[in-house]
Amino acid sequence: MTGLLDHGSLKFLDLLSPKVEAAFAAVEQRHTYQDGRTIFSTGDEGDRLLIVRSGAVRMGRFSPSGRETILAVLGEGHFIGLMGVLTGRKRTQNAVAVGKTTIGYVHKADFLTLMDAHPEIARAALPATLSRLNVALNMLDDLRLLPLPAYTAVFLQNMLEASEVPGMLNWNQSELAIAVGTSRVSMGKALKQLEKNGLIVLKYGAISVPDEQALSDWIDAARAEHLSL
């Protein structure tokens, strides 16, 4: 897996001035993880803010039966763990490095000091957080209304926004099944349906979307159809 899954949410660092970003860099403690290494686990203390400086972080959870659901794959510029820093809550997800990944750690006390000194940090953190909430609500609505092929199409469309290669997603069928929260067999059927409709091309370990506008139009039609039911 090399494709990001940030659903087009705002990147925290993009919303900061160079002066404030430098202030963060001055207090960070950076650590580099190799691909597949655990950065933190559910139940760990949430007393540090994480800033993805390079690579990517896969966020996920395990069900009681042991099935993993991928919630996001956040790349450079995103922050992780704001809720824990502000509320004192422990981690509610697992975080794993995707590729060689460097994380900047900012301790709670340093973060609060920076926020007091630079009000723009709060003004950046709020839209970044709200953009993720908006994405989550939209995805929840689609999950409730749409059949799996249409929901999968929405998922692919969201990933295209962060794709390094236009029209190409470096995710395989098993990874998509984990991300969507379904079985590999069901995901295979959904992808075959999308391919039959001419919306995607299945490749080895990747998915090509030859016409993003056609995919978008098909999604709009699917939403309209199921809203009318």
PDB file of C-alpha atoms in Angstrom:
ATOM      1  CA  MET A   1       0.000   0.000   0.000  1.00  0.00           C
ATOM      2  CA  THR A   2       1.447   3.356  -1.023  1.00  0.00           C
ATOM      3  CA  GLY A   3      -1.633   5.442  -1.749  1.00  0.00           C
ATOM      4  CA  LEU A   4      -2.864   8.035   0.730  1.00  0.00           C
ATOM      5  CA  LEU A   5      -6.333   8.030   2.216  1.00  0.00           C
ATOM      6  CA  ASP A   6      -6.860  11.495   3.672  1.00  0.00           C
ATOM      7  CA  HIS A   7     -10.197  12.022   1.880  1.00  0.00           C
ATOM      8  CA  GLY A   8      -9.075  15.473   0.753  1.00  0.00           C
ATOM      9  CA  SER A   9      -8.946  16.797   4.323  1.00  0.00           C
ATOM     10  CA  LEU A  10      -6.896  19.923   5.029  1.00  0.00           C
ATOM     11  CA  LYS A  11      -3.240  19.564   5.974  1.00  0.00           C
ATOM     12  CA  PHE A  12      -2.338  21.300   9.228  1.00  0.00           C
ATOM     13  CA  LEU A  13       1.088  22.507   8.072  1.00  0.00           C
ATOM     14  CA  ASP A  14      -0.396  24.063   4.939  1.00  0.00           C
ATOM     15  CA  LEU A  15      -2.460  26.348   7.175  1.00  0.00           C
ATOM     16  CA  LEU A  16       0.485  27.672   9.194  1.00  0.00           C
ATOM     17  CA  SER A  17       2.776  30.590   8.411  1.00  0.00           C
ATOM     18  CA  PRO A  18       6.483  29.799   7.917  1.00  0.00           C
ATOM     19  CA  LYS A  19       7.222  31.496  11.257  1.00  0.00           C
ATOM     20  CA  VAL A  20       4.853  29.267  13.217  1.00  0.00           C
ATOM     21  CA  GLU A  21       5.900  26.119  11.373  1.00  0.00           C
ATOM     22  CA  ALA A  22       9.483  26.928  12.352  1.00  0.00           C
ATOM     23  CA  ALA A  23       8.349  27.297  15.970  1.00  0.00           C
ATOM     24  CA  PHE A  24       6.937  23.773  15.813  1.00  0.00           C
ATOM     25  CA  ALA A  25      10.115  22.416  14.279  1.00  0.00           C
ATOM     26  CA  ALA A  26      12.136  23.983  17.122  1.00  0.00           C
ATOM     27  CA  VAL A  27      10.329  21.984  19.829  1.00  0.00           C
ATOM     28  CA  GLU A  28       9.748  18.730  17.948  1.00  0.00           C
ATOM     29  CA  GLN A  29      11.480  15.488  18.728  1.00  0.00           C
ATOM     30  CA  ARG A  30      11.669  13.552  15.468  1.00  0.00           C
ATOM     31  CA  HIS A  31      11.772   9.813  15.034  1.00  0.00           C
ATOM     32  CA  THR A  32      11.953   7.761  11.837  1.00  0.00           C
ATOM     33  CA  TYR A  33      10.080   4.468  11.498  1.00  0.00           C
ATOM     34  CA  GLN A  34      10.582   1.785   8.900  1.00  0.00           C
ATOM     35  CA  ASP A  35       7.672   0.457   6.862  1.00  0.00           C
ATOM     36  CA  GLY A  36       5.203  -1.532   8.939  1.00  0.00           C
ATOM     37  CA  ARG A  37       6.478  -0.415  12.333  1.00  0.00           C
ATOM     38  CA  THR A  38       3.903   0.512  14.976  1.00  0.00           C
ATOM     39  CA  ILE A  39       3.954   4.182  15.959  1.00  0.00           C
ATOM     40  CA  PHE A  40       1.335   3.851  18.694  1.00  0.00           C
ATOM     41  CA  SER A  41      -1.447   1.458  19.694  1.00  0.00           C
ATOM     42  CA  THR A  42      -4.961   1.732  21.084  1.00  0.00           C
ATOM     43  CA  GLY A  43      -4.761   2.524  24.785  1.00  0.00           C
ATOM     44  CA  ASP A  44      -1.422   4.353  24.649  1.00  0.00           C
ATOM     45  CA  GLU A  45      -1.151   7.732  26.336  1.00  0.00           C
ATOM     46  CA  GLY A  46      -2.173  10.633  24.095  1.00  0.00           C
ATOM     47  CA  ASP A  47       0.113  13.275  25.575  1.00  0.00           C
ATOM     48  CA  ARG A  48       1.952  14.178  22.354  1.00  0.00           C
ATOM     49  CA  LEU A  49       0.862  15.658  19.046  1.00  0.00           C
ATOM     50  CA  LEU A  50       2.281  13.906  16.004  1.00  0.00           C
ATOM     51  CA  ILE A  51       3.129  15.731  12.790  1.00  0.00           C
ATOM     52  CA  VAL A  52       3.864  13.631   9.706  1.00  0.00           C
ATOM     53  CA  ARG A  53       7.085  15.056   8.283  1.00  0.00           C
ATOM     54  CA  SER A  54       7.635  12.427   5.583  1.00  0.00           C
ATOM     55  CA  GLY A  55       6.147   9.117   4.547  1.00  0.00           C
ATOM     56  CA  ALA A  56       2.641   8.245   5.751  1.00  0.00           C
ATOM     57  CA  VAL A  57       0.756   6.813   8.711  1.00  0.00           C
ATOM     58  CA  ARG A  58      -1.988   4.182   8.490  1.00  0.00           C
ATOM     59  CA  MET A  59      -4.692   4.720  11.101  1.00  0.00           C
ATOM     60  CA  GLY A  60      -6.924   1.767  11.954  1.00  0.00           C
ATOM     61  CA  ARG A  61      -8.816  -0.290  14.493  1.00  0.00           C
ATOM     62  CA  PHE A  62      -9.361  -3.970  15.191  1.00  0.00           C
ATOM     63  CA  SER A  63     -12.799  -5.427  15.871  1.00  0.00           C
ATOM     64  CA  PRO A  64     -13.304  -7.928  18.727  1.00  0.00           C
ATOM     65  CA  SER A  65     -13.042 -10.673  16.097  1.00  0.00           C
ATOM     66  CA  GLY A  66      -9.639  -9.381  15.000  1.00  0.00           C
ATOM     67  CA  ARG A  67     -10.693  -7.783  11.702  1.00  0.00           C
ATOM     68  CA  GLU A  68      -8.827  -4.565  10.932  1.00  0.00           C
ATOM     69  CA  THR A  69     -10.500  -1.489   9.466  1.00  0.00           C
ATOM     70  CA  ILE A  70      -8.288   1.175   7.907  1.00  0.00           C
ATOM     71  CA  LEU A  71      -9.670   4.598   8.764  1.00  0.00           C
ATOM     72  CA  ALA A  72      -7.104   6.799   7.036  1.00  0.00           C
ATOM     73  CA  VAL A  73      -3.620   6.937   5.568  1.00  0.00           C
ATOM     74  CA  LEU A  74      -2.261  10.390   6.364  1.00  0.00           C
ATOM     75  CA  GLY A  75       0.749  11.819   4.584  1.00  0.00           C
ATOM     76  CA  GLU A  76       3.176  14.686   5.010  1.00  0.00           C
ATOM     77  CA  GLY A  77       1.710  17.798   6.622  1.00  0.00           C
ATOM     78  CA  HIS A  78      -1.088  16.131   8.586  1.00  0.00           C
ATOM     79  CA  PHE A  79      -1.286  16.072  12.357  1.00  0.00           C
ATOM     80  CA  ILE A  80      -2.422  13.156  14.512  1.00  0.00           C
ATOM     81  CA  GLY A  81      -3.526  13.038  18.140  1.00  0.00           C
ATOM     82  CA  LEU A  82      -5.003  16.482  18.756  1.00  0.00           C
ATOM     83  CA  MET A  83      -7.904  15.023  20.747  1.00  0.00           C
ATOM     84  CA  GLY A  84      -5.581  13.276  23.178  1.00  0.00           C
ATOM     85  CA  VAL A  85      -3.445  16.384  23.692  1.00  0.00           C
ATOM     86  CA  LEU A  86      -6.447  18.610  24.393  1.00  0.00           C
ATOM     87  CA  THR A  87      -8.563  16.190  26.454  1.00  0.00           C
ATOM     88  CA  GLY A  88      -6.078  13.782  28.012  1.00  0.00           C
ATOM     89  CA  ARG A  89      -7.768  10.767  26.419  1.00  0.00           C
ATOM     90  CA  LYS A  90      -5.759   7.708  25.486  1.00  0.00           C
ATOM     91  CA  ARG A  91      -5.284   6.633  21.869  1.00  0.00           C
ATOM     92  CA  THR A  92      -8.368   5.079  20.311  1.00  0.00           C
ATOM     93  CA  GLN A  93      -6.654   3.862  17.126  1.00  0.00           C
ATOM     94  CA  ASN A  94      -3.513   2.110  15.971  1.00  0.00           C
ATOM     95  CA  ALA A  95      -0.923   3.969  13.910  1.00  0.00           C
ATOM     96  CA  VAL A  96       1.519   2.165  11.611  1.00  0.00           C
ATOM     97  CA  ALA A  97       4.218   3.566   9.307  1.00  0.00           C
ATOM     98  CA  VAL A  98       3.616   3.226   5.570  1.00  0.00           C
ATOM     99  CA  GLY A  99       7.018   3.285   3.969  1.00  0.00           C
ATOM    100  CA  LYS A 100       9.916   5.021   5.710  1.00  0.00           C
ATOM    101  CA  THR A 101       8.163   7.627   7.846  1.00  0.00           C
ATOM    102  CA  THR A 102       9.424  10.499   9.971  1.00  0.00           C
ATOM    103  CA  ILE A 103       7.215  11.809  12.774  1.00  0.00           C
ATOM    104  CA  GLY A 104       7.656  15.057  14.688  1.00  0.00           C
ATOM    105  CA  TYR A 105       6.507  14.701  18.300  1.00  0.00           C
ATOM    106  CA  VAL A 106       5.299  17.780  20.187  1.00  0.00           C
ATOM    107  CA  HIS A 107       4.675  17.299  23.903  1.00  0.00           C
ATOM    108  CA  LYS A 108       1.410  18.600  25.324  1.00  0.00           C
ATOM    109  CA  ALA A 109       3.050  21.343  27.392  1.00  0.00           C
ATOM    110  CA  ASP A 110       5.003  22.613  24.374  1.00  0.00           C
ATOM    111  CA  PHE A 111       1.899  22.532  22.190  1.00  0.00           C
ATOM    112  CA  LEU A 112      -0.166  24.529  24.677  1.00  0.00           C
ATOM    113  CA  THR A 113       2.655  27.052  25.061  1.00  0.00           C
ATOM    114  CA  LEU A 114       2.834  27.447  21.284  1.00  0.00           C
ATOM    115  CA  MET A 115      -0.936  27.922  21.047  1.00  0.00           C
ATOM    116  CA  ASP A 116      -0.814  30.664  23.673  1.00  0.00           C
ATOM    117  CA  ALA A 117       1.985  32.417  21.813  1.00  0.00           C
ATOM    118  CA  HIS A 118       0.546  31.914  18.311  1.00  0.00           C
ATOM    119  CA  PRO A 119      -3.277  32.100  18.079  1.00  0.00           C
ATOM    120  CA  GLU A 120      -3.067  31.097  14.417  1.00  0.00           C
ATOM    121  CA  ILE A 121      -2.366  27.525  15.565  1.00  0.00           C
ATOM    122  CA  ALA A 122      -5.913  27.242  16.898  1.00  0.00           C
ATOM    123  CA  ARG A 123      -7.229  28.895  13.740  1.00  0.00           C
ATOM    124  CA  ALA A 124      -5.402  26.231  11.710  1.00  0.00           C
ATOM    125  CA  ALA A 125      -6.278  23.269  13.918  1.00  0.00           C
ATOM    126  CA  LEU A 126      -9.996  24.039  13.847  1.00  0.00           C
ATOM    127  CA  PRO A 127     -10.574  23.888  10.050  1.00  0.00           C
ATOM    128  CA  ALA A 128      -8.211  20.908   9.743  1.00  0.00           C
ATOM    129  CA  THR A 129     -10.241  19.042  12.346  1.00  0.00           C
ATOM    130  CA  LEU A 130     -13.613  20.129  10.971  1.00  0.00           C
ATOM    131  CA  SER A 131     -12.645  19.046   7.464  1.00  0.00           C
ATOM    132  CA  ARG A 132     -12.027  15.524   8.791  1.00  0.00           C
ATOM    133  CA  LEU A 133     -15.354  15.591  10.618  1.00  0.00           C
ATOM    134  CA  ASN A 134     -17.145  16.693   7.456  1.00  0.00           C
ATOM    135  CA  VAL A 135     -15.536  13.857   5.510  1.00  0.00           C
ATOM    136  CA  ALA A 136     -16.520  11.349   8.191  1.00  0.00           C
ATOM    137  CA  LEU A 137     -20.162  12.493   8.164  1.00  0.00           C
ATOM    138  CA  ASN A 138     -20.344  12.346   4.370  1.00  0.00           C
ATOM    139  CA  MET A 139     -18.817   8.875   4.304  1.00  0.00           C
ATOM    140  CA  LEU A 140     -21.231   7.707   6.990  1.00  0.00           C
ATOM    141  CA  ASP A 141     -24.165   9.008   4.948  1.00  0.00           C
ATOM    142  CA  ASP A 142     -22.922   7.237   1.813  1.00  0.00           C
ATOM    143  CA  LEU A 143     -22.320   4.027   3.766  1.00  0.00           C
ATOM    144  CA  ARG A 144     -25.908   4.142   5.009  1.00  0.00           C
ATOM    145  CA  LEU A 145     -27.478   4.852   1.609  1.00  0.00           C
ATOM    146  CA  LEU A 146     -25.338   3.274  -1.103  1.00  0.00           C
ATOM    147  CA  PRO A 147     -24.756  -0.336  -2.155  1.00  0.00           C
ATOM    148  CA  LEU A 148     -21.168  -1.562  -1.925  1.00  0.00           C
ATOM    149  CA  PRO A 149     -20.156  -0.866  -5.568  1.00  0.00           C
ATOM    150  CA  ALA A 150     -21.288   2.760  -5.295  1.00  0.00           C
ATOM    151  CA  TYR A 151     -19.728   3.202  -1.861  1.00  0.00           C
ATOM    152  CA  THR A 152     -16.489   1.738  -3.179  1.00  0.00           C
ATOM    153  CA  ALA A 153     -16.606   4.205  -6.067  1.00  0.00           C
ATOM    154  CA  VAL A 154     -16.941   7.073  -3.572  1.00  0.00           C
ATOM    155  CA  PHE A 155     -13.997   5.677  -1.644  1.00  0.00           C
ATOM    156  CA  LEU A 156     -11.862   5.526  -4.792  1.00  0.00           C
ATOM    157  CA  GLN A 157     -12.869   9.045  -5.774  1.00  0.00           C
ATOM    158  CA  ASN A 158     -11.774  10.384  -2.392  1.00  0.00           C
ATOM    159  CA  MET A 159      -8.412   8.669  -2.673  1.00  0.00           C
ATOM    160  CA  LEU A 160      -7.780  10.137  -6.114  1.00  0.00           C
ATOM    161  CA  GLU A 161      -7.519  13.592  -4.545  1.00  0.00           C
ATOM    162  CA  ALA A 162      -4.313  12.554  -2.753  1.00  0.00           C
ATOM    163  CA  SER A 163      -2.910  10.278  -5.453  1.00  0.00           C
ATOM    164  CA  GLU A 164       0.666  11.025  -6.493  1.00  0.00           C
ATOM    165  CA  VAL A 165      -0.010   9.671  -9.992  1.00  0.00           C
ATOM    166  CA  PRO A 166      -3.215  11.075 -11.559  1.00  0.00           C
ATOM    167  CA  GLY A 167      -5.825   8.393 -12.090  1.00  0.00           C
ATOM    168  CA  MET A 168      -3.801   5.653 -10.377  1.00  0.00           C
ATOM    169  CA  LEU A 169      -4.357   4.158  -6.918  1.00  0.00           C
ATOM    170  CA  ASN A 170      -1.719   1.844  -5.484  1.00  0.00           C
ATOM    171  CA  TRP A 171      -4.113  -0.252  -3.401  1.00  0.00           C
ATOM    172  CA  ASN A 172      -4.968  -3.886  -3.927  1.00  0.00           C
ATOM    173  CA  GLN A 173      -8.278  -5.655  -3.395  1.00  0.00           C
ATOM    174  CA  SER A 174      -7.438  -6.904   0.107  1.00  0.00           C
ATOM    175  CA  GLU A 175      -6.369  -3.452   1.324  1.00  0.00           C
ATOM    176  CA  LEU A 176      -9.551  -1.883  -0.023  1.00  0.00           C
ATOM    177  CA  ALA A 177     -11.642  -4.537   1.695  1.00  0.00           C
ATOM    178  CA  ILE A 178      -9.979  -3.680   5.014  1.00  0.00           C
ATOM    179  CA  ALA A 179     -10.432   0.052   4.444  1.00  0.00           C
ATOM    180  CA  VAL A 180     -14.103  -0.233   3.529  1.00  0.00           C
ATOM    181  CA  GLY A 181     -14.783  -2.810   6.231  1.00  0.00           C
ATOM    182  CA  THR A 182     -16.023  -5.650   4.061  1.00  0.00           C
ATOM    183  CA  SER A 183     -14.826  -9.091   2.987  1.00  0.00           C
ATOM    184  CA  ARG A 184     -12.307  -9.604   0.218  1.00  0.00           C
ATOM    185  CA  VAL A 185     -14.888 -11.558  -1.782  1.00  0.00           C
ATOM    186  CA  SER A 186     -17.482  -8.775  -1.548  1.00  0.00           C
ATOM    187  CA  MET A 187     -14.897  -6.177  -2.484  1.00  0.00           C
ATOM    188  CA  GLY A 188     -13.841  -8.261  -5.472  1.00  0.00           C
ATOM    189  CA  LYS A 189     -17.434  -8.336  -6.720  1.00  0.00           C
ATOM    190  CA  ALA A 190     -17.811  -4.581  -6.246  1.00  0.00           C
ATOM    191  CA  LEU A 191     -14.611  -3.836  -8.147  1.00  0.00           C
ATOM    192  CA  LYS A 192     -15.596  -6.178 -10.970  1.00  0.00           C
ATOM    193  CA  GLN A 193     -18.914  -4.346 -11.260  1.00  0.00           C
ATOM    194  CA  LEU A 194     -17.145  -0.998 -11.510  1.00  0.00           C
ATOM    195  CA  GLU A 195     -14.772  -2.424 -14.108  1.00  0.00           C
ATOM    196  CA  LYS A 196     -17.685  -3.844 -16.089  1.00  0.00           C
ATOM    197  CA  ASN A 197     -19.209  -0.361 -16.111  1.00  0.00           C
ATOM    198  CA  GLY A 198     -15.989   1.011 -17.590  1.00  0.00           C
ATOM    199  CA  LEU A 199     -15.190   3.137 -14.538  1.00  0.00           C
ATOM    200  CA  ILE A 200     -11.959   1.460 -13.417  1.00  0.00           C
ATOM    201  CA  VAL A 201      -9.269  -0.859 -14.724  1.00  0.00           C
ATOM    202  CA  LEU A 202      -7.932  -3.470 -12.307  1.00  0.00           C
ATOM    203  CA  LYS A 203      -4.167  -3.908 -12.387  1.00  0.00           C
ATOM    204  CA  TYR A 204      -1.702  -5.934 -10.333  1.00  0.00           C
ATOM    205  CA  GLY A 205      -1.703  -4.259  -6.910  1.00  0.00           C
ATOM    206  CA  ALA A 206      -3.305  -1.100  -8.271  1.00  0.00           C
ATOM    207  CA  ILE A 207      -6.462   0.416  -9.731  1.00  0.00           C
ATOM    208  CA  SER A 208      -6.607   2.799 -12.671  1.00  0.00           C
ATOM    209  CA  VAL A 209      -9.408   5.336 -13.114  1.00  0.00           C
ATOM    210  CA  PRO A 210      -9.260   6.335 -16.799  1.00  0.00           C
ATOM    211  CA  ASP A 211     -11.953   9.030 -16.589  1.00  0.00           C
ATOM    212  CA  GLU A 212     -12.405  10.721 -13.217  1.00  0.00           C
ATOM    213  CA  GLN A 213     -15.337  12.791 -14.460  1.00  0.00           C
ATOM    214  CA  ALA A 214     -17.155   9.666 -15.599  1.00  0.00           C
ATOM    215  CA  LEU A 215     -16.623   8.156 -12.150  1.00  0.00           C
ATOM    216  CA  SER A 216     -17.949  11.328 -10.513  1.00  0.00           C
ATOM    217  CA  ASP A 217     -21.021  11.414 -12.762  1.00  0.00           C
ATOM    218  CA  TRP A 218     -21.776   7.756 -12.025  1.00  0.00           C
ATOM    219  CA  ILE A 219     -21.529   8.404  -8.279  1.00  0.00           C
ATOM    220  CA  ASP A 220     -23.893  11.377  -8.559  1.00  0.00           C
ATOM    221  CA  ALA A 221     -26.398   9.212 -10.424  1.00  0.00           C
ATOM    222  CA  ALA A 222     -26.115   6.448  -7.806  1.00  0.00           C
ATOM    223  CA  ARG A 223     -26.727   8.911  -4.994  1.00  0.00           C
ATOM    224  CA  ALA A 224     -29.718  10.401  -6.758  1.00  0.00           C
ATOM    225  CA  GLU A 225     -31.168   6.945  -7.364  1.00  0.00           C
ATOM    226  CA  HIS A 226     -30.896   5.802  -3.777  1.00  0.00           C
ATOM    227  CA  LEU A 227     -32.068   9.094  -2.302  1.00  0.00           C
ATOM    228  CA  SER A 228     -35.283   8.663  -4.252  1.00  0.00           C
ATOM    229  CA  LEU A 229     -35.958   5.161  -2.904  1.00  0.00           C
TER     230      LEU A 229
END
